[in-house]
Each structure stands twice: as C-alpha cells, then as structure tokens.
PDB file of C-alpha atoms in Angstrom:
ATOM      1  CA  SER L   1      16.718   0.006   0.701  1.00  0.00           C
ATOM      2  CA  GLN L   2      13.750   1.611  -0.985  1.00  0.00           C
ATOM      3  CA  GLN L   3      12.452  -0.208  -4.030  1.00  0.00           C
ATOM      4  CA  GLY L   4       9.867   0.923  -6.504  1.00  0.00           C
ATOM      5  CA  GLU L   5      10.968   4.387  -7.496  1.00  0.00           C
ATOM      6  CA  GLU L   6       8.630   5.967  -9.966  1.00  0.00           C
ATOM      7  CA  ASP L   7       8.734   8.655 -12.553  1.00  0.00           C
ATOM      8  CA  PRO L   8       7.413  11.071 -13.374  1.00  0.00           C
ATOM      9  CA  GLN L   9       6.365  12.326  -9.961  1.00  0.00           C
ATOM     10  CA  ALA L  10       3.486  14.164 -11.576  1.00  0.00           C
ATOM     11  CA  LEU L  11       1.839  13.898 -14.974  1.00  0.00           C
ATOM     12  CA  SER L  12      -0.787  16.202 -16.434  1.00  0.00           C
ATOM     13  CA  ILE L  13      -2.595  15.273 -19.645  1.00  0.00           C
ATOM     14  CA  GLN L  14      -5.783  15.935 -21.563  1.00  0.00           C
ATOM     15  CA  GLU L  15      -8.676  13.509 -21.660  1.00  0.00           C
ATOM     16  CA  GLY L  16      -8.212  10.991 -24.450  1.00  0.00           C
ATOM     17  CA  GLU L  17      -4.422  11.025 -24.314  1.00  0.00           C
ATOM     18  CA  ASN L  18      -2.338   8.109 -23.095  1.00  0.00           C
ATOM     19  CA  ALA L  19      -0.495   8.210 -19.792  1.00  0.00           C
ATOM     20  CA  THR L  20       2.721   6.295 -19.157  1.00  0.00           C
ATOM     21  CA  MET L  21       4.262   5.846 -15.736  1.00  0.00           C
ATOM     22  CA  ASN L  22       7.539   4.103 -15.005  1.00  0.00           C
ATOM     23  CA  CYS L  23       8.801   2.217 -11.997  1.00  0.00           C
ATOM     24  CA  SER L  24      12.254   0.914 -11.090  1.00  0.00           C
ATOM     25  CA  TYR L  25      13.184  -1.471  -8.339  1.00  0.00           C
ATOM     26  CA  LYS L  26      16.425  -2.658  -6.825  1.00  0.00           C
ATOM     27  CA  THR L  27      16.318  -6.335  -5.922  1.00  0.00           C
ATOM     28  CA  SER L  28      14.786  -9.572  -7.168  1.00  0.00           C
ATOM     29  CA  ILE L  29      11.016  -9.755  -7.225  1.00  0.00           C
ATOM     30  CA  ASN L  30       8.311 -12.385  -7.458  1.00  0.00           C
ATOM     31  CA  ASN L  31       5.849  -9.928  -8.947  1.00  0.00           C
ATOM     32  CA  LEU L  32       5.224  -6.251  -9.573  1.00  0.00           C
ATOM     33  CA  GLN L  33       1.857  -4.728  -8.763  1.00  0.00           C
ATOM     34  CA  TRP L  34       0.204  -1.420  -9.580  1.00  0.00           C
ATOM     35  CA  TYR L  35      -2.295   0.348  -7.363  1.00  0.00           C
ATOM     36  CA  ARG L  36      -4.406   3.478  -7.671  1.00  0.00           C
ATOM     37  CA  GLN L  37      -5.241   5.806  -4.825  1.00  0.00           C
ATOM     38  CA  ASN L  38      -7.752   8.589  -5.071  1.00  0.00           C
ATOM     39  CA  SER L  39      -7.058  11.567  -2.854  1.00  0.00           C
ATOM     40  CA  GLY L  40      -7.532  10.681   0.780  1.00  0.00           C
ATOM     41  CA  ARG L  41      -8.818   7.215   0.016  1.00  0.00           C
ATOM     42  CA  GLY L  42      -7.612   3.621   0.147  1.00  0.00           C
ATOM     43  CA  LEU L  43      -5.727   1.663  -2.476  1.00  0.00           C
ATOM     44  CA  VAL L  44      -7.323  -0.107  -5.392  1.00  0.00           C
ATOM     45  CA  HIS L  45      -5.448  -3.009  -6.935  1.00  0.00           C
ATOM     46  CA  LEU L  46      -5.093  -2.533 -10.685  1.00  0.00           C
ATOM     47  CA  ILE L  47      -2.897  -5.267 -12.067  1.00  0.00           C
ATOM     48  CA  LEU L  48      -0.214  -7.789 -11.105  1.00  0.00           C
ATOM     49  CA  ILE L  49       2.557  -8.984 -13.382  1.00  0.00           C
ATOM     50  CA  ARG L  50       4.730 -11.923 -12.386  1.00  0.00           C
ATOM     51  CA  SER L  51       8.487 -11.979 -12.761  1.00  0.00           C
ATOM     52  CA  ASN L  52       8.277 -14.488 -15.626  1.00  0.00           C
ATOM     53  CA  GLU L  53       5.856 -12.311 -17.598  1.00  0.00           C
ATOM     54  CA  ARG L  54       6.814  -9.454 -19.905  1.00  0.00           C
ATOM     55  CA  GLU L  55       3.494  -7.806 -20.661  1.00  0.00           C
ATOM     56  CA  LYS L  56      -0.040  -7.881 -19.356  1.00  0.00           C
ATOM     57  CA  HIS L  57      -3.270  -6.151 -20.340  1.00  0.00           C
ATOM     58  CA  SER L  58      -6.418  -5.340 -18.426  1.00  0.00           C
ATOM     59  CA  GLY L  59      -8.963  -3.137 -20.143  1.00  0.00           C
ATOM     60  CA  ARG L  60      -7.274   0.198 -20.839  1.00  0.00           C
ATOM     61  CA  LEU L  61      -4.231  -0.778 -18.798  1.00  0.00           C
ATOM     62  CA  ARG L  62      -1.040  -2.234 -20.193  1.00  0.00           C
ATOM     63  CA  VAL L  63       1.842  -3.199 -17.939  1.00  0.00           C
ATOM     64  CA  THR L  64       5.306  -4.226 -19.035  1.00  0.00           C
ATOM     65  CA  LEU L  65       8.080  -5.720 -16.962  1.00  0.00           C
ATOM     66  CA  ASP L  66      11.778  -5.842 -17.827  1.00  0.00           C
ATOM     67  CA  THR L  67      13.557  -7.842 -15.152  1.00  0.00           C
ATOM     68  CA  SER L  68      16.965  -7.274 -16.776  1.00  0.00           C
ATOM     69  CA  LYS L  69      16.524  -3.530 -16.267  1.00  0.00           C
ATOM     70  CA  LYS L  70      14.508  -3.955 -13.076  1.00  0.00           C
ATOM     71  CA  SER L  71      11.812  -1.711 -14.435  1.00  0.00           C
ATOM     72  CA  SER L  72       8.109  -1.695 -15.195  1.00  0.00           C
ATOM     73  CA  SER L  73       5.752   0.660 -16.939  1.00  0.00           C
ATOM     74  CA  LEU L  74       2.033   1.280 -16.688  1.00  0.00           C
ATOM     75  CA  LEU L  75       0.225   2.634 -19.720  1.00  0.00           C
ATOM     76  CA  ILE L  76      -3.315   3.959 -19.445  1.00  0.00           C
ATOM     77  CA  THR L  77      -4.853   4.433 -22.863  1.00  0.00           C
ATOM     78  CA  ALA L  78      -7.607   6.874 -23.785  1.00  0.00           C
ATOM     79  CA  SER L  79      -7.472   8.503 -20.372  1.00  0.00           C
ATOM     80  CA  ARG L  80     -10.557   9.901 -18.653  1.00  0.00           C
ATOM     81  CA  ALA L  81     -10.978  12.583 -16.022  1.00  0.00           C
ATOM     82  CA  ALA L  82     -11.952   9.777 -13.614  1.00  0.00           C
ATOM     83  CA  ASP L  83      -8.420   8.343 -13.977  1.00  0.00           C
ATOM     84  CA  THR L  84      -7.106  11.312 -11.981  1.00  0.00           C
ATOM     85  CA  ALA L  85      -5.386   9.743  -8.985  1.00  0.00           C
ATOM     86  CA  SER L  86      -2.031   8.704  -7.581  1.00  0.00           C
ATOM     87  CA  TYR L  87      -0.560   5.531  -9.012  1.00  0.00           C
ATOM     88  CA  PHE L  88       1.864   3.349  -7.108  1.00  0.00           C
ATOM     89  CA  CYS L  89       3.966   0.413  -8.111  1.00  0.00           C
ATOM     90  CA  ALA L  90       4.745  -2.187  -5.478  1.00  0.00           C
ATOM     91  CA  ALA L  91       7.419  -4.836  -5.658  1.00  0.00           C
ATOM     92  CA  GLY L  92       6.516  -8.227  -4.238  1.00  0.00           C
ATOM     93  CA  GLY L  93       9.807  -9.812  -3.291  1.00  0.00           C
ATOM     94  CA  THR L  94       9.143 -12.474  -0.677  1.00  0.00           C
ATOM     95  CA  SER L  95       7.177 -15.643  -0.474  1.00  0.00           C
ATOM     96  CA  TYR L  96       4.708 -14.190   1.984  1.00  0.00           C
ATOM     97  CA  GLY L  97       3.820 -11.234  -0.189  1.00  0.00           C
ATOM     98  CA  LYS L  98       5.434  -8.258   1.527  1.00  0.00           C
ATOM     99  CA  LEU L  99       5.214  -5.263  -0.794  1.00  0.00           C
ATOM    100  CA  THR L 100       7.641  -2.389  -1.188  1.00  0.00           C
ATOM    101  CA  PHE L 101       5.967   0.681  -2.642  1.00  0.00           C
ATOM    102  CA  GLY L 102       7.287   3.486  -4.773  1.00  0.00           C
ATOM    103  CA  GLN L 103       6.635   7.140  -4.062  1.00  0.00           C
ATOM    104  CA  GLY L 104       3.889   7.274  -6.654  1.00  0.00           C
ATOM    105  CA  THR L 105       2.958   9.280  -9.720  1.00  0.00           C
ATOM    106  CA  ILE L 106       0.220  11.889  -9.435  1.00  0.00           C
ATOM    107  CA  LEU L 107      -1.828  11.759 -12.618  1.00  0.00           C
ATOM    108  CA  THR L 108      -4.163  14.612 -13.510  1.00  0.00           C
ATOM    109  CA  VAL L 109      -6.436  14.188 -16.509  1.00  0.00           C
ATOM    110  CA  HIS L 110      -8.054  17.408 -17.664  1.00  0.00           C
ATOM    111  CA  PRO L 111     -11.518  17.145 -19.249  1.00  0.00           C
TER     112      PRO L 111
ATOM    113  CA  ASN A   1     -11.435  -3.648  -0.969  1.00  0.00           C
ATOM    114  CA  ALA A   2     -14.571  -3.581   1.114  1.00  0.00           C
ATOM    115  CA  GLY A   3     -13.710  -6.979   2.575  1.00  0.00           C
ATOM    116  CA  VAL A   4     -10.884  -5.621   4.755  1.00  0.00           C
ATOM    117  CA  MET A   5     -12.299  -3.531   7.561  1.00  0.00           C
ATOM    118  CA  GLN A   6     -10.472  -0.856   9.495  1.00  0.00           C
ATOM    119  CA  ASN A   7     -11.644   1.356  12.282  1.00  0.00           C
ATOM    120  CA  PRO A   8     -11.732   4.035  13.182  1.00  0.00           C
ATOM    121  CA  ARG A   9     -11.446   5.778   9.810  1.00  0.00           C
ATOM    122  CA  HIS A  10     -10.223   8.954  11.447  1.00  0.00           C
ATOM    123  CA  LEU A  11      -8.536   9.295  14.810  1.00  0.00           C
ATOM    124  CA  VAL A  12      -7.357  12.445  16.522  1.00  0.00           C
ATOM    125  CA  ARG A  13      -5.009  12.190  19.475  1.00  0.00           C
ATOM    126  CA  ARG A  14      -3.080  14.720  21.506  1.00  0.00           C
ATOM    127  CA  ARG A  15       0.636  14.295  21.926  1.00  0.00           C
ATOM    128  CA  GLY A  16       1.375  11.712  24.599  1.00  0.00           C
ATOM    129  CA  GLN A  17      -1.879   9.799  24.229  1.00  0.00           C
ATOM    130  CA  GLU A  18      -2.253   6.270  22.928  1.00  0.00           C
ATOM    131  CA  ALA A  19      -3.694   5.332  19.563  1.00  0.00           C
ATOM    132  CA  ARG A  20      -5.277   1.954  18.841  1.00  0.00           C
ATOM    133  CA  LEU A  21      -6.014   1.036  15.258  1.00  0.00           C
ATOM    134  CA  ARG A  22      -8.036  -2.051  14.384  1.00  0.00           C
ATOM    135  CA  CYS A  23      -8.089  -4.219  11.302  1.00  0.00           C
ATOM    136  CA  SER A  24     -10.227  -7.194  10.373  1.00  0.00           C
ATOM    137  CA  PRO A  25      -8.949  -9.072   7.326  1.00  0.00           C
ATOM    138  CA  MET A  26     -11.111 -10.564   4.647  1.00  0.00           C
ATOM    139  CA  LYS A  27     -13.162 -13.533   5.736  1.00  0.00           C
ATOM    140  CA  GLY A  28     -11.049 -16.640   5.848  1.00  0.00           C
ATOM    141  CA  HIS A  29      -7.735 -14.746   5.751  1.00  0.00           C
ATOM    142  CA  SER A  30      -5.458 -15.269   8.713  1.00  0.00           C
ATOM    143  CA  HIS A  31      -2.627 -12.954   7.645  1.00  0.00           C
ATOM    144  CA  VAL A  32      -2.459  -9.202   8.068  1.00  0.00           C
ATOM    145  CA  TYR A  33       0.000  -6.557   6.942  1.00  0.00           C
ATOM    146  CA  TRP A  34       0.229  -3.051   8.297  1.00  0.00           C
ATOM    147  CA  TYR A  35       1.592  -0.191   6.219  1.00  0.00           C
ATOM    148  CA  ARG A  36       2.056   3.486   6.999  1.00  0.00           C
ATOM    149  CA  GLN A  37       1.692   6.297   4.500  1.00  0.00           C
ATOM    150  CA  LEU A  38       3.139   9.659   5.400  1.00  0.00           C
ATOM    151  CA  PRO A  39       1.761  12.703   3.567  1.00  0.00           C
ATOM    152  CA  GLU A  40       2.815  12.852  -0.100  1.00  0.00           C
ATOM    153  CA  GLU A  41       4.647   9.518   0.141  1.00  0.00           C
ATOM    154  CA  GLY A  42       4.132   5.884  -0.767  1.00  0.00           C
ATOM    155  CA  LEU A  43       3.243   3.162   1.688  1.00  0.00           C
ATOM    156  CA  LYS A  44       5.931   1.735   3.931  1.00  0.00           C
ATOM    157  CA  PHE A  45       5.725  -1.797   5.288  1.00  0.00           C
ATOM    158  CA  MET A  46       5.514  -2.001   9.059  1.00  0.00           C
ATOM    159  CA  VAL A  47       4.624  -5.497  10.202  1.00  0.00           C
ATOM    160  CA  TYR A  48       3.256  -8.835   9.016  1.00  0.00           C
ATOM    161  CA  LEU A  49       1.235 -10.996  11.364  1.00  0.00           C
ATOM    162  CA  GLN A  50      -0.487 -14.328  11.332  1.00  0.00           C
ATOM    163  CA  LYS A  51      -2.942 -15.292  14.014  1.00  0.00           C
ATOM    164  CA  GLU A  52      -1.067 -15.110  17.337  1.00  0.00           C
ATOM    165  CA  ASN A  53       2.309 -14.690  15.611  1.00  0.00           C
ATOM    166  CA  ILE A  54       4.426 -11.786  14.430  1.00  0.00           C
ATOM    167  CA  ILE A  55       6.213 -12.990  11.315  1.00  0.00           C
ATOM    168  CA  ASP A  56       8.081  -9.865  10.212  1.00  0.00           C
ATOM    169  CA  GLU A  57       8.272  -6.610  12.141  1.00  0.00           C
ATOM    170  CA  SER A  58      11.265  -5.194  10.339  1.00  0.00           C
ATOM    171  CA  GLY A  59       9.391  -2.002   9.439  1.00  0.00           C
ATOM    172  CA  MET A  60       8.157  -1.203  12.910  1.00  0.00           C
ATOM    173  CA  PRO A  61       9.773   1.609  14.875  1.00  0.00           C
ATOM    174  CA  LYS A  62      11.649   0.141  17.797  1.00  0.00           C
ATOM    175  CA  GLU A  63       9.819   2.136  20.436  1.00  0.00           C
ATOM    176  CA  ARG A  64       6.179   2.999  21.136  1.00  0.00           C
ATOM    177  CA  PHE A  65       4.754   0.810  18.351  1.00  0.00           C
ATOM    178  CA  SER A  66       3.368  -2.677  18.806  1.00  0.00           C
ATOM    179  CA  ALA A  67       1.039  -4.973  16.913  1.00  0.00           C
ATOM    180  CA  GLU A  68      -0.931  -8.081  17.678  1.00  0.00           C
ATOM    181  CA  PHE A  69      -3.347 -10.401  15.961  1.00  0.00           C
ATOM    182  CA  PRO A  70      -5.116 -12.509  18.580  1.00  0.00           C
ATOM    183  CA  LYS A  71      -6.810 -15.812  17.946  1.00  0.00           C
ATOM    184  CA  GLU A  72     -10.162 -14.055  18.196  1.00  0.00           C
ATOM    185  CA  GLY A  73     -10.870 -10.525  17.099  1.00  0.00           C
ATOM    186  CA  PRO A  74      -9.164  -7.959  14.904  1.00  0.00           C
ATOM    187  CA  SER A  75      -5.519  -7.120  14.554  1.00  0.00           C
ATOM    188  CA  ILE A  76      -4.485  -4.136  16.656  1.00  0.00           C
ATOM    189  CA  LEU A  77      -1.754  -1.617  15.893  1.00  0.00           C
ATOM    190  CA  ARG A  78      -0.935   0.273  19.051  1.00  0.00           C
ATOM    191  CA  ILE A  79       1.026   3.501  19.222  1.00  0.00           C
ATOM    192  CA  GLN A  80       1.924   4.704  22.682  1.00  0.00           C
ATOM    193  CA  GLN A  81       2.760   8.298  23.581  1.00  0.00           C
ATOM    194  CA  VAL A  82       2.010   9.579  20.100  1.00  0.00           C
ATOM    195  CA  VAL A  83       4.026  12.411  18.599  1.00  0.00           C
ATOM    196  CA  ARG A  84       3.213  14.717  15.690  1.00  0.00           C
ATOM    197  CA  GLY A  85       5.413  12.655  13.403  1.00  0.00           C
ATOM    198  CA  ASP A  86       3.034   9.718  13.853  1.00  0.00           C
ATOM    199  CA  SER A  87       0.373  11.604  11.901  1.00  0.00           C
ATOM    200  CA  ALA A  88      -0.208   9.473   8.830  1.00  0.00           C
ATOM    201  CA  ALA A  89      -2.593   7.088   7.152  1.00  0.00           C
ATOM    202  CA  TYR A  90      -2.281   3.522   8.393  1.00  0.00           C
ATOM    203  CA  PHE A  91      -3.437   0.777   6.078  1.00  0.00           C
ATOM    204  CA  CYS A  92      -3.841  -2.901   6.686  1.00  0.00           C
ATOM    205  CA  ALA A  93      -4.082  -5.571   4.039  1.00  0.00           C
ATOM    206  CA  SER A  94      -4.758  -9.259   3.794  1.00  0.00           C
ATOM    207  CA  PHE A  95      -3.792 -11.397   0.878  1.00  0.00           C
ATOM    208  CA  LEU A  96      -4.873 -14.250  -1.287  1.00  0.00           C
ATOM    209  CA  GLY A  97      -2.158 -15.686  -3.458  1.00  0.00           C
ATOM    210  CA  ASP A  98       0.017 -12.767  -4.494  1.00  0.00           C
ATOM    211  CA  GLU A  99      -2.605 -10.043  -4.469  1.00  0.00           C
ATOM    212  CA  GLN A 100      -3.077  -7.917  -1.390  1.00  0.00           C
ATOM    213  CA  TYR A 101      -6.436  -6.418  -0.511  1.00  0.00           C
ATOM    214  CA  PHE A 102      -6.242  -3.148   1.352  1.00  0.00           C
ATOM    215  CA  GLY A 103      -8.607  -1.673   3.867  1.00  0.00           C
ATOM    216  CA  PRO A 104      -9.758   1.950   3.655  1.00  0.00           C
ATOM    217  CA  GLY A 105      -7.155   3.082   6.158  1.00  0.00           C
ATOM    218  CA  THR A 106      -7.141   4.960   9.444  1.00  0.00           C
ATOM    219  CA  ARG A 107      -6.033   8.555   9.261  1.00  0.00           C
ATOM    220  CA  LEU A 108      -4.301   9.467  12.484  1.00  0.00           C
ATOM    221  CA  THR A 109      -3.852  13.115  13.347  1.00  0.00           C
ATOM    222  CA  VAL A 110      -1.753  14.047  16.346  1.00  0.00           C
ATOM    223  CA  THR A 111      -2.358  17.540  17.657  1.00  0.00           C
TER     224      THR A 111
END
C-alpha cells in the first residue's frame, strides 16, 4: 500500500512567510526523510528524522515526527523564491533502506 | 548528488524499441535502487540490487522490465518493447547508512 501521503498538494506563499507541509504514512518506519525536487531535476536530500526522534532542525528547516499518529511535518521558515520546488516525504521502513515516497507538495514562493 | 551517475539523461524511443538505462553508484557503494517517477507523481520503488544479486524486485513490472548490477560496470535497467506508458523519469540511488543519494535521473520519452 502507498505510504507517505502528503498535504497540501500545492502551497503558494509570499517570500518571508513560513511554509508547512504534512506527511502521513501507514506502517512502521525506521526513519522519515524529506527531499526537494526542482522542476525536471533530480532529488536533493534535505533532512532525515529517525523513528525515535520527535523533532529535528537544519538551518531554516524544522521536521517533526509523531509515530503515534504516523505523521510528519516539514516547516520552512522565512521562505525564499529559491525554495520554490516540489517537496517529498519518504518513509524508510526496512533494514536495507527502501523508501516509499509520497505524492509531493508543490511549493511556490512569490517574490 | 553528483556522486551517483546516470546516463543517458534523456532518452527517446519509439514504441517497441528497447531502452537501456545505466547507473553508477557513489564510489565504494555496492548497492543500487531504481525508482520510477511518472509525471506529476512521487517516486515509486522498482528494484534493489547488490553486486550480482537482485535483493528486492517487488516494484518491477512482471514483463518487459529487468535489472542487473554486474561485478564490473554500472547497473542496467532494461525495458524491452517500450510503450507510451513507460515514459517517465527513472532515478537510481545508492545509500550510506540510512540516507540515499540520488542520481540526476534519465527521462525516457516513448513516441
């Protein structure tokens, strides 16, 4: 079954505002990862949070994980036009690292 | 991540032809994942290989698709008798610990 369902599907904000994206998954995980993809390009790894962690920060990124609700959120603070991209969560559920991706959130940051 | 190499970056095939996609993992990595991304969707796991072994091919279509990772040389994803529905971006990744490093992808267009 598909894990990593995300909402919203699309998010449009002004530069300087915060952007929050949510992800839900269905089964047990070892970790939850977030990736960014610019249009027509490859994936860039943003942050990984392990199943025994609740919150993690990296620069302007803040990720939370609630394993009881099987959900995660990605917060981008003080957004910039360069943050415009698609953002995907990916659930890591096996020992060898197989990832199950969500459908993604398309973020547009207007200058 | 620039360390994972894929070629070609773009591939155009007519219906019925064969497509061969190549992936070289990061130096020192002996594991490769292949994922497929259909337009406007997230990535879907296809196959996980170690050198000379297929570990998990649960995401591979039963017909026309095959993958290998020989002792020497890159991993190959082979699609025989391509159809329009095979048009997608195909990404490979190698991993270190829990984090997967993705190549730039091969965009396959079937005309």
